[in-house]
Coordinates of C-alpha atoms in Angstrom, one line a residue:
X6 CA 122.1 109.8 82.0
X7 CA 123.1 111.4 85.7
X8 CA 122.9 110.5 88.9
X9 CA 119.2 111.8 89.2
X10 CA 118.2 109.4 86.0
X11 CA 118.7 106.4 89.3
X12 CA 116.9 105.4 92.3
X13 CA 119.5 106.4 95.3
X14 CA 121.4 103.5 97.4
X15 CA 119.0 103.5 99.8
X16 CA 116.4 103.0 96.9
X17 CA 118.2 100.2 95.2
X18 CA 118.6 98.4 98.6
X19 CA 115.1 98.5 99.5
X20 CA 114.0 97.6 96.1
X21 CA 116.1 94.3 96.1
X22 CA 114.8 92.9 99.4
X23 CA 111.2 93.4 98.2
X24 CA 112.0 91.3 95.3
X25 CA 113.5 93.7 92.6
X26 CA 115.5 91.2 89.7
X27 CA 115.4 93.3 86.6
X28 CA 118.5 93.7 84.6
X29 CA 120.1 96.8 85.3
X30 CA 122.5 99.3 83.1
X31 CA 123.7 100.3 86.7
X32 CA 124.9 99.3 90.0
X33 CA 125.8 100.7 93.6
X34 CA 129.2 99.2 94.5
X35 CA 129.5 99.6 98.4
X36 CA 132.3 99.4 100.5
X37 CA 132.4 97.8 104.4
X38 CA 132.6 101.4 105.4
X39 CA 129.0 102.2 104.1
X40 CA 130.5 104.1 101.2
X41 CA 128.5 103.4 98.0
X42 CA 129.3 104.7 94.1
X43 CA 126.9 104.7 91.1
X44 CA 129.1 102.7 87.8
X45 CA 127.1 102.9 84.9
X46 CA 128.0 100.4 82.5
X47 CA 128.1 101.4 79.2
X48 CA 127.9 98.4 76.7
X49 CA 126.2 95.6 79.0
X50 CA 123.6 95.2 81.7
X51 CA 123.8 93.4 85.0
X52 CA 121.9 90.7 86.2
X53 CA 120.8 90.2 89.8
X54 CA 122.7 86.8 89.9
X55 CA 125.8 88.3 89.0
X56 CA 126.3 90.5 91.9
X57 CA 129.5 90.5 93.8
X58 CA 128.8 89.3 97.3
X59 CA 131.4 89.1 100.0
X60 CA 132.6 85.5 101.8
X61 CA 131.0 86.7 104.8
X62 CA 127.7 87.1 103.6
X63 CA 127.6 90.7 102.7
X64 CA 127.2 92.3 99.5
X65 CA 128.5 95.0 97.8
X66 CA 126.8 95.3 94.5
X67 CA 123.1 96.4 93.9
X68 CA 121.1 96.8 90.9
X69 CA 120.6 100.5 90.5
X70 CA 117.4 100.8 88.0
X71 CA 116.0 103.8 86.5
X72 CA 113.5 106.2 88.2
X73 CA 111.4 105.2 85.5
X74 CA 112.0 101.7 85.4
X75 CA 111.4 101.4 89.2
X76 CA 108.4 103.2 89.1
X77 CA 107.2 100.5 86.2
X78 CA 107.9 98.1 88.5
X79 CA 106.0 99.0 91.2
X80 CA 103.1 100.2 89.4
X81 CA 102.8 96.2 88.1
X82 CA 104.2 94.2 91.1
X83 CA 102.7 96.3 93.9
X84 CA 99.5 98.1 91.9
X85 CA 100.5 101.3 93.2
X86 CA 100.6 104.3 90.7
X87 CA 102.8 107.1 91.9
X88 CA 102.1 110.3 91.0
X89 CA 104.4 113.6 90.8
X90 CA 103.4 116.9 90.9
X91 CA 103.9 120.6 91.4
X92 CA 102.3 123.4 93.0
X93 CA 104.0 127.1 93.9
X94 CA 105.8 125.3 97.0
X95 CA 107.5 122.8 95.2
X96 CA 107.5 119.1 93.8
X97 CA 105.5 116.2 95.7
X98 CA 104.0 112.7 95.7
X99 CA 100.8 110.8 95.5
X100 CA 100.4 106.8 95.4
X101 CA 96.9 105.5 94.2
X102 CA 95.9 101.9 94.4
X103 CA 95.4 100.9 91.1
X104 CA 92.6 98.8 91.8
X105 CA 90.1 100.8 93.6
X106 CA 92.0 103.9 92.6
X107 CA 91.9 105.1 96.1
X108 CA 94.8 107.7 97.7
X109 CA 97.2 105.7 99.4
X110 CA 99.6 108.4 100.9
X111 CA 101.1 111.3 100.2
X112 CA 104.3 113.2 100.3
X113 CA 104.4 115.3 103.6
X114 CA 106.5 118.8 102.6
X115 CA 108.0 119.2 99.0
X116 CA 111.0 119.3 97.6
X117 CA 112.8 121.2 95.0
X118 CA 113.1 118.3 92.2
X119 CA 110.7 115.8 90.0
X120 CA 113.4 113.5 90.9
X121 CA 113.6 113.5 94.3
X122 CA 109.9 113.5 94.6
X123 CA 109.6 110.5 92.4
X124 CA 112.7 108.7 94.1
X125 CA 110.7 109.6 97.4
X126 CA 107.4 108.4 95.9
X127 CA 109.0 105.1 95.1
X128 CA 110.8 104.2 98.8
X129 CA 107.2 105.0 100.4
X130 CA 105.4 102.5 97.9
X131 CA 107.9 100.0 98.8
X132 CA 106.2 100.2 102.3
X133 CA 102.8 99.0 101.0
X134 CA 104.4 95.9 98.7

């Protein structure tokens, strides 16, 4: 897996305030300068209970799930289906509520990777959960 296989920091952060706790093959580690990395740990998974956390309150490890994974999970928490797709200006993003099936919002512009779009797709659903 690369870097693109993961949600981004900014992902993973918004993810575990709105209630993410799966276990993750991955995790940010951030720094008190803002700096984060992806480690992707190889024979084990990481729990959300097992996160480092700082004496002062802070943290500095987040689960870092999958695109795929993170879509999953917000297509049966939040009911929201995220769609990608491409047309000859580049990649974007639709969100359907899966109960009514109704269009929820959209991607404004494109971008130039399934990845990005999807990672886009699923910070703007975390708005609606």
């Amino acid at each position: 897996m690369i870097n693109e296989d993961f949600v981004t920091f900014e992902v993973s952060k918004l993810l575990q305030d709105k209630g993410y706790r799966e276990n993750c093959r991955a995790v940010y580690i951030s720094a008190e300068t803002g700096i984060s990395k992806l480690v992707v740990l190889l024979f084990t998974s990481r729990k959300f209970g097992d996160l480092i956390r700082g004496g002062n309150g802070s943290q500095y490890e987040y689960l870092a799930p999958t695109l795929y994974a993170a879509q999953k999970w917000v297509r049966t928490k939040g009911k929201i289906h995220i769609v990608v797709e491409l047309n000859k200006h580049g990649w974007y993003y639709r969100l359907y509520d899966m109960e009514d099936l109704s269009l929820i919002s959209q991607m404004e512009g494109y971008t130039d990777t399934f990845e990005k779009a999807l990672n886009d797709g699923i910070k703007e659903s975390l708005t609606y959960l």
